[in-house]
Structure formats: structure tokens, C-alpha cells
């Protein structure tokens, strides 16, 4: 009874938050894929996603979006949100499909990982970021490692929450009931939190970026933009003007890429996070249980 009441309140606040973000984000000079990403994240997280949108992306004053999103923590939020939104769609699709196959939980998790990674990498990363590369093929190559590292941490956090919860609440097994969607949503929120440090590293080393500014006419509002540019110069930021068609470019100079050794080390760390999620799932839940 308590859980039913909590879920009712959850879905009500999700509906309100999604409506707000979906309407308000039209006035924000952000790239289309990021706008969709915020709407999707809000559908997973409700008011938390709406708060992230307001604090990290929503233009506070006309012409100031370039400077506002230049802060590294906002770039990291955008990077993580972009990843979780794309991966989350694939994960949800796999969870619905595998719910009818009677697979053990460990196989279910691996299927969700595979489809989440494929969709997040080939669509949300490579396809929507194609304008930053000379071709879709190069975009696939250029976004593979960043998507892999981020996805490992997302799935590690998600698995640690989802499997134990589903193990101890059979109502969460079926996508035809509200408990399933509630559990998946909370699990994706956990994945978002766990993926934040990895995305910070990826942004810090030039392997990913987050927020962008895209203005329809190619130029920001003159007065506010002048103030933003002056403030950015004093802060050490390099604002990149939007062009028409809009260039999906971050607002800080990209740092040097990490060495192969450092990238290999962080790849290992990401897989260890994924393995830790599996370990927690096995200790607190039952990985051999079939859905």
C-alpha cells in the first residue's frame, strides 16, 4: 500500500516535470539532441531531471547561454544526461523484450547492456554527433570508447539497484505493471549518479562534451552576448559562436587526449564498476532467477 502511494506520487510528478521541460526547452538555444535528452531524462527521473535542466542548461538571461553552459560541471551533466538518455531507451526496449523470454537475470542484464550500448552509441552518439566528424563511419569510431566507458558505469549502478529490487518484488518483473517502470526509473537514476565521475574524466580529457549553444539566426543577442564574451575572457573560457547550420561545438577548448595507457586504465576501471554492480546484484539479489 505504501509503495503504491509512492508510485502514484512519483508518476504524477514525472508527468508535471516532463510537461514543463518539453514546453520550456523550446526557448533554450540548445542542440536538438540535447533537448530530446532532457525530456527523456525527465521521463526517467521527474523533478530531478527538471531541476538538472534548469540548473545546467536553461538560459538564465537572453544571450547568456554560451557562458552559462561553459562551466565544466554543466558540461559533465550534459554529457552524462546524453549518455543515460540514449542508453536508457535501448535498456528499456531490451527489458520489455526479455521479459517474455524467461531468461535468468544475469542474461537479462547482459541483453539490456548490449541493446542499450548499441542504441546509445550508433544513434545518440554517432548519428546525432555526425556533424562533428566528416562521416558517420568516423563518428562511430570517434565515439566508441567514450560510450563504452560511460555505459559500463551506467549499467553498473543500474544493475546494483534493479536486480535486488526485482528479486524481492515480483510485481517489478512485468512491464505491464507500474512497478516495473518505477523500478527501472529509479535504477536509471542510480546509473546516472554512478556515471557522473566517469563522464567528468571523459569531459576533462576531451573524449566527450556536454552542452552546446545553437541559435536560429547564428548570432546571440548583442548586448548580453557582449557581456558574456567579456566575462568568458576574464574566466579563461573560449566561447564558440554558433553558425548556420548550427555547429554542435562545446564552449571550451578541447584538452589534450589521454595517453593509451591512461585510457586503458580507465577502461579497466569502467569494467570494474560494471563488475561491482554485478557483485552487489548477486549478493543482494538472485542473478539466476528467471523473469
PDB file of C-alpha atoms in Angstrom:
ATOM      1  CA  UNK A   1       0.000   0.000   0.000  1.00  0.00           C
ATOM      2  CA  UNK A   2       2.814   2.418   0.872  1.00  0.00           C
ATOM      3  CA  UNK A   3       4.687   1.579  -2.330  1.00  0.00           C
ATOM      4  CA  UNK A   4       1.514   2.094  -4.371  1.00  0.00           C
ATOM      5  CA  UNK A   5       1.111   5.565  -2.875  1.00  0.00           C
ATOM      6  CA  UNK A   6       4.753   6.414  -3.511  1.00  0.00           C
ATOM      7  CA  UNK A   7       4.483   5.264  -7.121  1.00  0.00           C
ATOM      8  CA  UNK A   8       1.309   7.307  -7.665  1.00  0.00           C
ATOM      9  CA  UNK A   9       3.037  10.445  -6.412  1.00  0.00           C
ATOM     10  CA  UNK A  10       6.100   9.572  -8.495  1.00  0.00           C
ATOM     11  CA  UNK A  11       4.201   9.266 -11.761  1.00  0.00           C
ATOM     12  CA  UNK A  12       2.240  12.458 -11.059  1.00  0.00           C
ATOM     13  CA  UNK A  13       5.396  14.494 -10.504  1.00  0.00           C
ATOM     14  CA  UNK A  14       7.016  12.873 -13.573  1.00  0.00           C
ATOM     15  CA  UNK A  15       4.082  13.966 -15.741  1.00  0.00           C
ATOM     16  CA  UNK A  16       4.281  17.536 -14.406  1.00  0.00           C
ATOM     17  CA  UNK A  17       8.068  17.699 -14.829  1.00  0.00           C
ATOM     18  CA  UNK A  18       8.013  16.297 -18.383  1.00  0.00           C
ATOM     19  CA  UNK A  19       5.303  18.759 -19.409  1.00  0.00           C
ATOM     20  CA  UNK A  20       7.356  21.663 -18.046  1.00  0.00           C
ATOM     21  CA  UNK A  21      10.633  20.622 -19.708  1.00  0.00           C
ATOM     22  CA  UNK A  22       9.008  19.699 -23.035  1.00  0.00           C
ATOM     23  CA  UNK A  23       7.382  23.138 -23.305  1.00  0.00           C
ATOM     24  CA  UNK A  24      10.081  25.319 -21.760  1.00  0.00           C
ATOM     25  CA  UNK A  25      13.068  23.817 -23.549  1.00  0.00           C
ATOM     26  CA  UNK A  26      11.832  25.205 -26.883  1.00  0.00           C
ATOM     27  CA  UNK A  27      13.109  28.617 -25.745  1.00  0.00           C
ATOM     28  CA  UNK A  28      16.566  27.306 -24.829  1.00  0.00           C
ATOM     29  CA  UNK A  29      19.220  27.658 -27.592  1.00  0.00           C
ATOM     30  CA  UNK A  30      20.439  24.079 -27.194  1.00  0.00           C
ATOM     31  CA  UNK A  31      21.092  21.366 -29.788  1.00  0.00           C
ATOM     32  CA  UNK A  32      18.037  19.289 -30.693  1.00  0.00           C
ATOM     33  CA  UNK A  33      19.509  16.015 -29.475  1.00  0.00           C
ATOM     34  CA  UNK A  34      20.204  17.558 -26.068  1.00  0.00           C
ATOM     35  CA  UNK A  35      16.647  18.867 -25.885  1.00  0.00           C
ATOM     36  CA  UNK A  36      15.317  15.376 -26.527  1.00  0.00           C
ATOM     37  CA  UNK A  37      17.805  14.045 -23.998  1.00  0.00           C
ATOM     38  CA  UNK A  38      16.493  16.297 -21.232  1.00  0.00           C
ATOM     39  CA  UNK A  39      12.905  15.320 -21.973  1.00  0.00           C
ATOM     40  CA  UNK A  40      13.842  11.626 -21.838  1.00  0.00           C
ATOM     41  CA  UNK A  41      15.858  12.005 -18.641  1.00  0.00           C
ATOM     42  CA  UNK A  42      12.959  13.860 -17.041  1.00  0.00           C
ATOM     43  CA  UNK A  43      10.641  10.997 -18.023  1.00  0.00           C
ATOM     44  CA  UNK A  44      13.008   8.718 -16.067  1.00  0.00           C
ATOM     45  CA  UNK A  45      13.642  10.982 -13.094  1.00  0.00           C
ATOM     46  CA  UNK A  46      10.791  13.515 -12.806  1.00  0.00           C
ATOM     47  CA  UNK A  47      11.510  16.694 -10.871  1.00  0.00           C
ATOM     48  CA  UNK A  48      15.168  15.706 -10.527  1.00  0.00           C
ATOM     49  CA  UNK A  49      15.547  15.853 -14.312  1.00  0.00           C
ATOM     50  CA  UNK A  50      13.655  19.145 -14.498  1.00  0.00           C
ATOM     51  CA  UNK A  51      15.952  20.599 -11.830  1.00  0.00           C
ATOM     52  CA  UNK A  52      19.004  19.439 -13.764  1.00  0.00           C
ATOM     53  CA  UNK A  53      17.639  21.148 -16.869  1.00  0.00           C
ATOM     54  CA  UNK A  54      17.061  24.444 -15.063  1.00  0.00           C
ATOM     55  CA  UNK A  55      20.425  24.469 -13.264  1.00  0.00           C
ATOM     56  CA  UNK A  56      22.614  23.185 -16.084  1.00  0.00           C
ATOM     57  CA  UNK A  57      21.079  24.200 -19.411  1.00  0.00           C
ATOM     58  CA  UNK A  58      18.179  26.662 -19.227  1.00  0.00           C
ATOM     59  CA  UNK A  59      19.332  30.087 -20.387  1.00  0.00           C
ATOM     60  CA  UNK A  60      19.040  32.446 -17.371  1.00  0.00           C
ATOM     61  CA  UNK A  61      19.043  35.652 -19.465  1.00  0.00           C
ATOM     62  CA  UNK A  62      18.800  36.162 -23.238  1.00  0.00           C
ATOM     63  CA  UNK A  63      22.203  35.835 -24.899  1.00  0.00           C
ATOM     64  CA  UNK A  64      23.982  34.224 -21.931  1.00  0.00           C
ATOM     65  CA  UNK A  65      23.674  30.544 -22.760  1.00  0.00           C
ATOM     66  CA  UNK A  66      27.217  30.330 -24.157  1.00  0.00           C
ATOM     67  CA  UNK A  67      28.795  31.413 -20.887  1.00  0.00           C
ATOM     68  CA  UNK A  68      26.242  29.666 -18.678  1.00  0.00           C
ATOM     69  CA  UNK A  69      26.943  26.187 -20.069  1.00  0.00           C
ATOM     70  CA  UNK A  70      30.721  26.704 -20.267  1.00  0.00           C
ATOM     71  CA  UNK A  71      31.172  25.641 -16.625  1.00  0.00           C
ATOM     72  CA  UNK A  72      32.711  22.189 -16.547  1.00  0.00           C
ATOM     73  CA  UNK A  73      30.155  20.703 -14.169  1.00  0.00           C
ATOM     74  CA  UNK A  74      27.375  21.702 -16.574  1.00  0.00           C
ATOM     75  CA  UNK A  75      29.279  20.098 -19.439  1.00  0.00           C
ATOM     76  CA  UNK A  76      29.571  16.932 -17.332  1.00  0.00           C
ATOM     77  CA  UNK A  77      25.855  16.929 -16.537  1.00  0.00           C
ATOM     78  CA  UNK A  78      25.081  17.302 -20.230  1.00  0.00           C
ATOM     79  CA  UNK A  79      27.485  14.513 -21.147  1.00  0.00           C
ATOM     80  CA  UNK A  80      26.026  12.132 -18.564  1.00  0.00           C
ATOM     81  CA  UNK A  81      22.447  13.049 -19.437  1.00  0.00           C
ATOM     82  CA  UNK A  82      23.125  12.469 -23.125  1.00  0.00           C
ATOM     83  CA  UNK A  83      24.531   9.019 -22.376  1.00  0.00           C
ATOM     84  CA  UNK A  84      21.812   7.891 -19.956  1.00  0.00           C
ATOM     85  CA  UNK A  85      19.021   9.135 -22.222  1.00  0.00           C
ATOM     86  CA  UNK A  86      20.292   7.208 -25.248  1.00  0.00           C
ATOM     87  CA  UNK A  87      21.307   4.101 -23.336  1.00  0.00           C
ATOM     88  CA  UNK A  88      18.103   4.183 -21.321  1.00  0.00           C
ATOM     89  CA  UNK A  89      15.912   3.822 -24.403  1.00  0.00           C
ATOM     90  CA  UNK A  90      17.828   0.735 -25.503  1.00  0.00           C
ATOM     91  CA  UNK A  91      17.816  -0.690 -21.980  1.00  0.00           C
ATOM     92  CA  UNK A  92      14.063  -0.223 -21.641  1.00  0.00           C
ATOM     93  CA  UNK A  93      13.425  -1.822 -25.025  1.00  0.00           C
ATOM     94  CA  UNK A  94      15.573  -4.823 -24.087  1.00  0.00           C
ATOM     95  CA  UNK A  95      13.894  -5.146 -20.676  1.00  0.00           C
ATOM     96  CA  UNK A  96      10.465  -5.285 -22.299  1.00  0.00           C
ATOM     97  CA  UNK A  97      11.587  -7.830 -24.910  1.00  0.00           C
ATOM     98  CA  UNK A  98      13.435 -10.123 -22.497  1.00  0.00           C
ATOM     99  CA  UNK A  99      10.557 -10.103 -20.003  1.00  0.00           C
ATOM    100  CA  UNK A 100       8.769 -12.532 -22.345  1.00  0.00           C
ATOM    101  CA  UNK A 101      11.732 -14.827 -22.961  1.00  0.00           C
ATOM    102  CA  UNK A 102      12.122 -16.274 -19.475  1.00  0.00           C
ATOM    103  CA  UNK A 103      15.843 -15.526 -19.269  1.00  0.00           C
ATOM    104  CA  UNK A 104      17.782 -15.617 -15.988  1.00  0.00           C
ATOM    105  CA  UNK A 105      18.513 -12.186 -14.543  1.00  0.00           C
ATOM    106  CA  UNK A 106      22.204 -12.262 -15.479  1.00  0.00           C
ATOM    107  CA  UNK A 107      21.328 -12.864 -19.143  1.00  0.00           C
ATOM    108  CA  UNK A 108      18.622 -10.223 -18.952  1.00  0.00           C
ATOM    109  CA  UNK A 109      21.156  -7.677 -17.705  1.00  0.00           C
ATOM    110  CA  UNK A 110      23.613  -8.533 -20.484  1.00  0.00           C
ATOM    111  CA  UNK A 111      20.874  -8.164 -23.123  1.00  0.00           C
ATOM    112  CA  UNK A 112      19.945  -4.771 -21.695  1.00  0.00           C
ATOM    113  CA  UNK A 113      23.611  -3.782 -21.719  1.00  0.00           C
ATOM    114  CA  UNK A 114      24.045  -4.856 -25.345  1.00  0.00           C
ATOM    115  CA  UNK A 115      20.967  -3.116 -26.740  1.00  0.00           C
ATOM    116  CA  UNK A 116      21.497  -0.041 -24.561  1.00  0.00           C
ATOM    117  CA  UNK A 117      25.082   0.285 -25.754  1.00  0.00           C
ATOM    118  CA  UNK A 118      24.222  -0.269 -29.429  1.00  0.00           C
ATOM    119  CA  UNK A 119      21.416   2.301 -29.418  1.00  0.00           C
ATOM    120  CA  UNK A 120      23.319   4.842 -27.340  1.00  0.00           C
ATOM    121  CA  UNK A 121      26.448   4.505 -29.488  1.00  0.00           C
ATOM    122  CA  UNK A 122      25.011   4.249 -33.007  1.00  0.00           C
ATOM    123  CA  UNK A 123      22.144   6.725 -32.598  1.00  0.00           C
ATOM    124  CA  UNK A 124      22.514   9.144 -29.683  1.00  0.00           C
ATOM    125  CA  UNK A 125      26.285   9.401 -30.022  1.00  0.00           C
ATOM    126  CA  UNK A 126      27.455   8.657 -33.561  1.00  0.00           C
ATOM    127  CA  UNK A 127      24.365   9.649 -35.572  1.00  0.00           C
ATOM    128  CA  UNK A 128      23.453  12.827 -33.718  1.00  0.00           C
ATOM    129  CA  UNK A 129      27.123  13.857 -33.359  1.00  0.00           C
ATOM    130  CA  UNK A 130      27.912  13.179 -37.039  1.00  0.00           C
ATOM    131  CA  UNK A 131      28.264  16.895 -37.790  1.00  0.00           C
ATOM    132  CA  UNK A 132      31.395  16.951 -35.612  1.00  0.00           C
ATOM    133  CA  UNK A 133      33.028  14.329 -37.856  1.00  0.00           C
ATOM    134  CA  UNK A 134      33.437  14.043 -41.607  1.00  0.00           C
ATOM    135  CA  UNK A 135      31.252  10.934 -41.883  1.00  0.00           C
ATOM    136  CA  UNK A 136      29.012   8.606 -39.898  1.00  0.00           C
ATOM    137  CA  UNK A 137      31.706   5.925 -40.023  1.00  0.00           C
ATOM    138  CA  UNK A 138      34.256   8.247 -38.440  1.00  0.00           C
ATOM    139  CA  UNK A 139      31.661   9.319 -35.918  1.00  0.00           C
ATOM    140  CA  UNK A 140      31.184   5.673 -34.924  1.00  0.00           C
ATOM    141  CA  UNK A 141      34.928   5.286 -34.461  1.00  0.00           C
ATOM    142  CA  UNK A 142      35.324   8.562 -32.602  1.00  0.00           C
ATOM    143  CA  UNK A 143      32.543   7.953 -30.094  1.00  0.00           C
ATOM    144  CA  UNK A 144      33.047   4.241 -29.368  1.00  0.00           C
ATOM    145  CA  UNK A 145      35.407   4.467 -26.383  1.00  0.00           C
ATOM    146  CA  UNK A 146      33.595   7.313 -24.658  1.00  0.00           C
ATOM    147  CA  UNK A 147      30.289   5.477 -24.996  1.00  0.00           C
ATOM    148  CA  UNK A 148      31.828   2.224 -23.731  1.00  0.00           C
ATOM    149  CA  UNK A 149      33.315   3.777 -20.596  1.00  0.00           C
ATOM    150  CA  UNK A 150      30.172   5.723 -19.786  1.00  0.00           C
ATOM    151  CA  UNK A 151      27.841   2.793 -20.488  1.00  0.00           C
ATOM    152  CA  UNK A 152      29.818   0.475 -18.198  1.00  0.00           C
ATOM    153  CA  UNK A 153      29.315   2.803 -15.252  1.00  0.00           C
ATOM    154  CA  UNK A 154      25.649   3.453 -16.043  1.00  0.00           C
ATOM    155  CA  UNK A 155      24.931  -0.268 -16.181  1.00  0.00           C
ATOM    156  CA  UNK A 156      26.960  -0.937 -13.050  1.00  0.00           C
ATOM    157  CA  UNK A 157      24.857   1.467 -10.999  1.00  0.00           C
ATOM    158  CA  UNK A 158      21.617   0.318 -12.588  1.00  0.00           C
ATOM    159  CA  UNK A 159      22.268  -3.407 -12.087  1.00  0.00           C
ATOM    160  CA  UNK A 160      23.094  -2.946  -8.405  1.00  0.00           C
ATOM    161  CA  UNK A 161      19.640  -1.445  -7.809  1.00  0.00           C
ATOM    162  CA  UNK A 162      17.442  -3.197 -10.372  1.00  0.00           C
ATOM    163  CA  UNK A 163      18.291  -6.867  -9.770  1.00  0.00           C
ATOM    164  CA  UNK A 164      17.862  -6.938  -5.957  1.00  0.00           C
ATOM    165  CA  UNK A 165      14.625  -4.941  -6.227  1.00  0.00           C
ATOM    166  CA  UNK A 166      13.152  -7.213  -8.887  1.00  0.00           C
ATOM    167  CA  UNK A 167      14.302 -10.294  -6.983  1.00  0.00           C
ATOM    168  CA  UNK A 168      12.360  -9.300  -3.884  1.00  0.00           C
ATOM    169  CA  UNK A 169       9.323  -7.808  -5.638  1.00  0.00           C
ATOM    170  CA  UNK A 170       7.777  -9.997  -8.301  1.00  0.00           C
ATOM    171  CA  UNK A 171       5.482  -7.157  -9.433  1.00  0.00           C
ATOM    172  CA  UNK A 172       8.586  -5.415 -10.796  1.00  0.00           C
ATOM    173  CA  UNK A 173       9.210  -8.226 -13.266  1.00  0.00           C
ATOM    174  CA  UNK A 174       6.406  -7.447 -15.716  1.00  0.00           C
ATOM    175  CA  UNK A 175       6.370  -4.346 -17.968  1.00  0.00           C
ATOM    176  CA  UNK A 176       2.566  -4.439 -17.906  1.00  0.00           C
ATOM    177  CA  UNK A 177       2.549  -3.134 -14.326  1.00  0.00           C
ATOM    178  CA  UNK A 178       3.581   0.266 -12.917  1.00  0.00           C
ATOM    179  CA  UNK A 179       6.112  -1.251 -10.502  1.00  0.00           C
ATOM    180  CA  UNK A 180       8.344  -2.315 -13.400  1.00  0.00           C
ATOM    181  CA  UNK A 181       8.550   1.231 -14.764  1.00  0.00           C
ATOM    182  CA  UNK A 182       9.096   2.681 -11.303  1.00  0.00           C
ATOM    183  CA  UNK A 183      11.977   0.291 -10.572  1.00  0.00           C
ATOM    184  CA  UNK A 184      13.585   0.868 -13.984  1.00  0.00           C
ATOM    185  CA  UNK A 185      13.328   4.640 -13.496  1.00  0.00           C
ATOM    186  CA  UNK A 186      14.958   4.591 -10.061  1.00  0.00           C
ATOM    187  CA  UNK A 187      17.634   2.209 -11.353  1.00  0.00           C
ATOM    188  CA  UNK A 188      18.464   4.538 -14.262  1.00  0.00           C
ATOM    189  CA  UNK A 189      18.745   7.429 -11.794  1.00  0.00           C
ATOM    190  CA  UNK A 190      21.267   5.337  -9.848  1.00  0.00           C
ATOM    191  CA  UNK A 191      23.134   4.683 -13.096  1.00  0.00           C
ATOM    192  CA  UNK A 192      23.216   8.433 -13.773  1.00  0.00           C
ATOM    193  CA  UNK A 193      24.809   9.140 -10.385  1.00  0.00           C
ATOM    194  CA  UNK A 194      27.417   6.381 -10.759  1.00  0.00           C
ATOM    195  CA  UNK A 195      28.287   7.552 -14.302  1.00  0.00           C
ATOM    196  CA  UNK A 196      28.939  11.175 -13.290  1.00  0.00           C
ATOM    197  CA  UNK A 197      32.590  10.715 -12.171  1.00  0.00           C
ATOM    198  CA  UNK A 198      33.471   8.805 -15.344  1.00  0.00           C
ATOM    199  CA  UNK A 199      31.857  11.477 -17.512  1.00  0.00           C
ATOM    200  CA  UNK A 200      33.790  14.133 -15.609  1.00  0.00           C
ATOM    201  CA  UNK A 201      37.002  12.342 -16.595  1.00  0.00           C
ATOM    202  CA  UNK A 202      35.839  11.958 -20.198  1.00  0.00           C
ATOM    203  CA  UNK A 203      34.969  15.656 -20.473  1.00  0.00           C
ATOM    204  CA  UNK A 204      38.172  16.660 -18.688  1.00  0.00           C
ATOM    205  CA  UNK A 205      40.238  14.713 -21.238  1.00  0.00           C
ATOM    206  CA  UNK A 206      38.396  15.820 -24.360  1.00  0.00           C
ATOM    207  CA  UNK A 207      36.688  12.491 -25.090  1.00  0.00           C
ATOM    208  CA  UNK A 208      33.183  13.882 -24.567  1.00  0.00           C
ATOM    209  CA  UNK A 209      31.409  17.200 -24.254  1.00  0.00           C
ATOM    210  CA  UNK A 210      28.031  18.181 -22.954  1.00  0.00           C
ATOM    211  CA  UNK A 211      26.082  21.363 -23.530  1.00  0.00           C
ATOM    212  CA  UNK A 212      26.107  23.302 -26.798  1.00  0.00           C
ATOM    213  CA  UNK A 213      24.560  26.549 -27.961  1.00  0.00           C
ATOM    214  CA  UNK A 214      22.600  26.674 -31.199  1.00  0.00           C
ATOM    215  CA  UNK A 215      20.908  29.920 -32.183  1.00  0.00           C
ATOM    216  CA  UNK A 216      18.478  30.006 -35.147  1.00  0.00           C
ATOM    217  CA  UNK A 217      19.912  33.176 -36.629  1.00  0.00           C
ATOM    218  CA  UNK A 218      23.517  32.244 -35.915  1.00  0.00           C
ATOM    219  CA  UNK A 219      24.151  35.141 -33.524  1.00  0.00           C
ATOM    220  CA  UNK A 220      23.414  35.686 -29.837  1.00  0.00           C
ATOM    221  CA  UNK A 221      21.562  38.709 -28.501  1.00  0.00           C
ATOM    222  CA  UNK A 222      24.104  41.561 -28.958  1.00  0.00           C
ATOM    223  CA  UNK A 223      24.204  43.282 -25.546  1.00  0.00           C
ATOM    224  CA  UNK A 224      24.021  40.173 -23.394  1.00  0.00           C
ATOM    225  CA  UNK A 225      26.401  38.306 -25.661  1.00  0.00           C
ATOM    226  CA  UNK A 226      28.989  41.081 -25.339  1.00  0.00           C
ATOM    227  CA  UNK A 227      28.833  40.846 -21.544  1.00  0.00           C
ATOM    228  CA  UNK A 228      29.052  37.053 -21.760  1.00  0.00           C
ATOM    229  CA  UNK A 229      32.101  37.222 -24.035  1.00  0.00           C
ATOM    230  CA  UNK A 230      33.880  39.697 -21.751  1.00  0.00           C
ATOM    231  CA  UNK A 231      33.145  37.580 -18.680  1.00  0.00           C
ATOM    232  CA  UNK A 232      34.270  34.469 -20.503  1.00  0.00           C
ATOM    233  CA  UNK A 233      37.582  36.083 -21.418  1.00  0.00           C
ATOM    234  CA  UNK A 234      38.210  37.006 -17.785  1.00  0.00           C
ATOM    235  CA  UNK A 235      37.288  33.457 -16.722  1.00  0.00           C
ATOM    236  CA  UNK A 236      39.531  31.797 -19.290  1.00  0.00           C
ATOM    237  CA  UNK A 237      36.715  30.370 -21.403  1.00  0.00           C
ATOM    238  CA  UNK A 238      36.643  30.451 -25.179  1.00  0.00           C
ATOM    239  CA  UNK A 239      33.143  30.986 -26.486  1.00  0.00           C
ATOM    240  CA  UNK A 240      32.457  29.410 -29.848  1.00  0.00           C
ATOM    241  CA  UNK A 241      29.832  31.300 -31.864  1.00  0.00           C
ATOM    242  CA  UNK A 242      27.018  29.264 -33.351  1.00  0.00           C
ATOM    243  CA  UNK A 243      26.764  29.141 -37.119  1.00  0.00           C
ATOM    244  CA  UNK A 244      24.034  28.355 -39.589  1.00  0.00           C
ATOM    245  CA  UNK A 245      23.648  25.442 -39.950  1.00  0.00           C
ATOM    246  CA  UNK A 246      24.419  25.227 -36.234  1.00  0.00           C
ATOM    247  CA  UNK A 247      27.785  23.797 -35.279  1.00  0.00           C
ATOM    248  CA  UNK A 248      27.478  21.347 -32.424  1.00  0.00           C
ATOM    249  CA  UNK A 249      30.598  22.518 -30.651  1.00  0.00           C
ATOM    250  CA  UNK A 250      31.378  22.752 -26.927  1.00  0.00           C
ATOM    251  CA  UNK A 251      32.258  26.154 -25.493  1.00  0.00           C
ATOM    252  CA  UNK A 252      35.684  25.358 -24.095  1.00  0.00           C
ATOM    253  CA  UNK A 253      38.871  24.475 -25.907  1.00  0.00           C
ATOM    254  CA  UNK A 254      39.207  20.692 -26.031  1.00  0.00           C
ATOM    255  CA  UNK A 255      42.052  19.456 -23.780  1.00  0.00           C
ATOM    256  CA  UNK A 256      44.712  17.006 -24.923  1.00  0.00           C
ATOM    257  CA  UNK A 257      43.505  13.440 -25.342  1.00  0.00           C
ATOM    258  CA  UNK A 258      44.701  10.925 -22.735  1.00  0.00           C
ATOM    259  CA  UNK A 259      47.548   8.533 -23.480  1.00  0.00           C
ATOM    260  CA  UNK A 260      46.767   4.966 -24.474  1.00  0.00           C
ATOM    261  CA  UNK A 261      47.933   3.763 -21.075  1.00  0.00           C
ATOM    262  CA  UNK A 262      45.646   6.136 -19.208  1.00  0.00           C
ATOM    263  CA  UNK A 263      42.714   5.290 -21.475  1.00  0.00           C
ATOM    264  CA  UNK A 264      43.342   1.573 -20.930  1.00  0.00           C
ATOM    265  CA  UNK A 265      43.404   2.129 -17.168  1.00  0.00           C
ATOM    266  CA  UNK A 266      40.088   3.990 -17.197  1.00  0.00           C
ATOM    267  CA  UNK A 267      38.575   1.320 -19.437  1.00  0.00           C
ATOM    268  CA  UNK A 268      39.542  -1.253 -16.819  1.00  0.00           C
ATOM    269  CA  UNK A 269      38.036   0.940 -14.096  1.00  0.00           C
ATOM    270  CA  UNK A 270      34.767   1.169 -16.021  1.00  0.00           C
ATOM    271  CA  UNK A 271      34.550  -2.609 -16.360  1.00  0.00           C
ATOM    272  CA  UNK A 272      35.336  -2.972 -12.648  1.00  0.00           C
ATOM    273  CA  UNK A 273      32.402  -0.653 -11.880  1.00  0.00           C
ATOM    274  CA  UNK A 274      30.188  -2.821 -14.069  1.00  0.00           C
ATOM    275  CA  UNK A 275      31.500  -5.941 -12.311  1.00  0.00           C
ATOM    276  CA  UNK A 276      30.883  -4.336  -8.923  1.00  0.00           C
ATOM    277  CA  UNK A 277      27.270  -3.755  -9.921  1.00  0.00           C
ATOM    278  CA  UNK A 278      27.001  -7.442 -10.820  1.00  0.00           C
ATOM    279  CA  UNK A 279      28.580  -8.424  -7.489  1.00  0.00           C
ATOM    280  CA  UNK A 280      26.176  -6.282  -5.478  1.00  0.00           C
ATOM    281  CA  UNK A 281      23.272  -7.649  -7.522  1.00  0.00           C
ATOM    282  CA  UNK A 282      24.399 -11.199  -6.748  1.00  0.00           C
ATOM    283  CA  UNK A 283      24.869 -10.530  -3.050  1.00  0.00           C
ATOM    284  CA  UNK A 284      21.594  -8.683  -2.501  1.00  0.00           C
ATOM    285  CA  UNK A 285      19.528 -10.388  -5.187  1.00  0.00           C
ATOM    286  CA  UNK A 286      19.437 -13.548  -7.302  1.00  0.00           C
ATOM    287  CA  UNK A 287      21.118 -13.405 -10.698  1.00  0.00           C
ATOM    288  CA  UNK A 288      19.942 -16.908 -11.626  1.00  0.00           C
ATOM    289  CA  UNK A 289      16.273 -16.097 -11.083  1.00  0.00           C
ATOM    290  CA  UNK A 290      14.207 -16.133 -14.281  1.00  0.00           C
ATOM    291  CA  UNK A 291      11.790 -13.412 -15.246  1.00  0.00           C
TER     292      UNK A 291
END
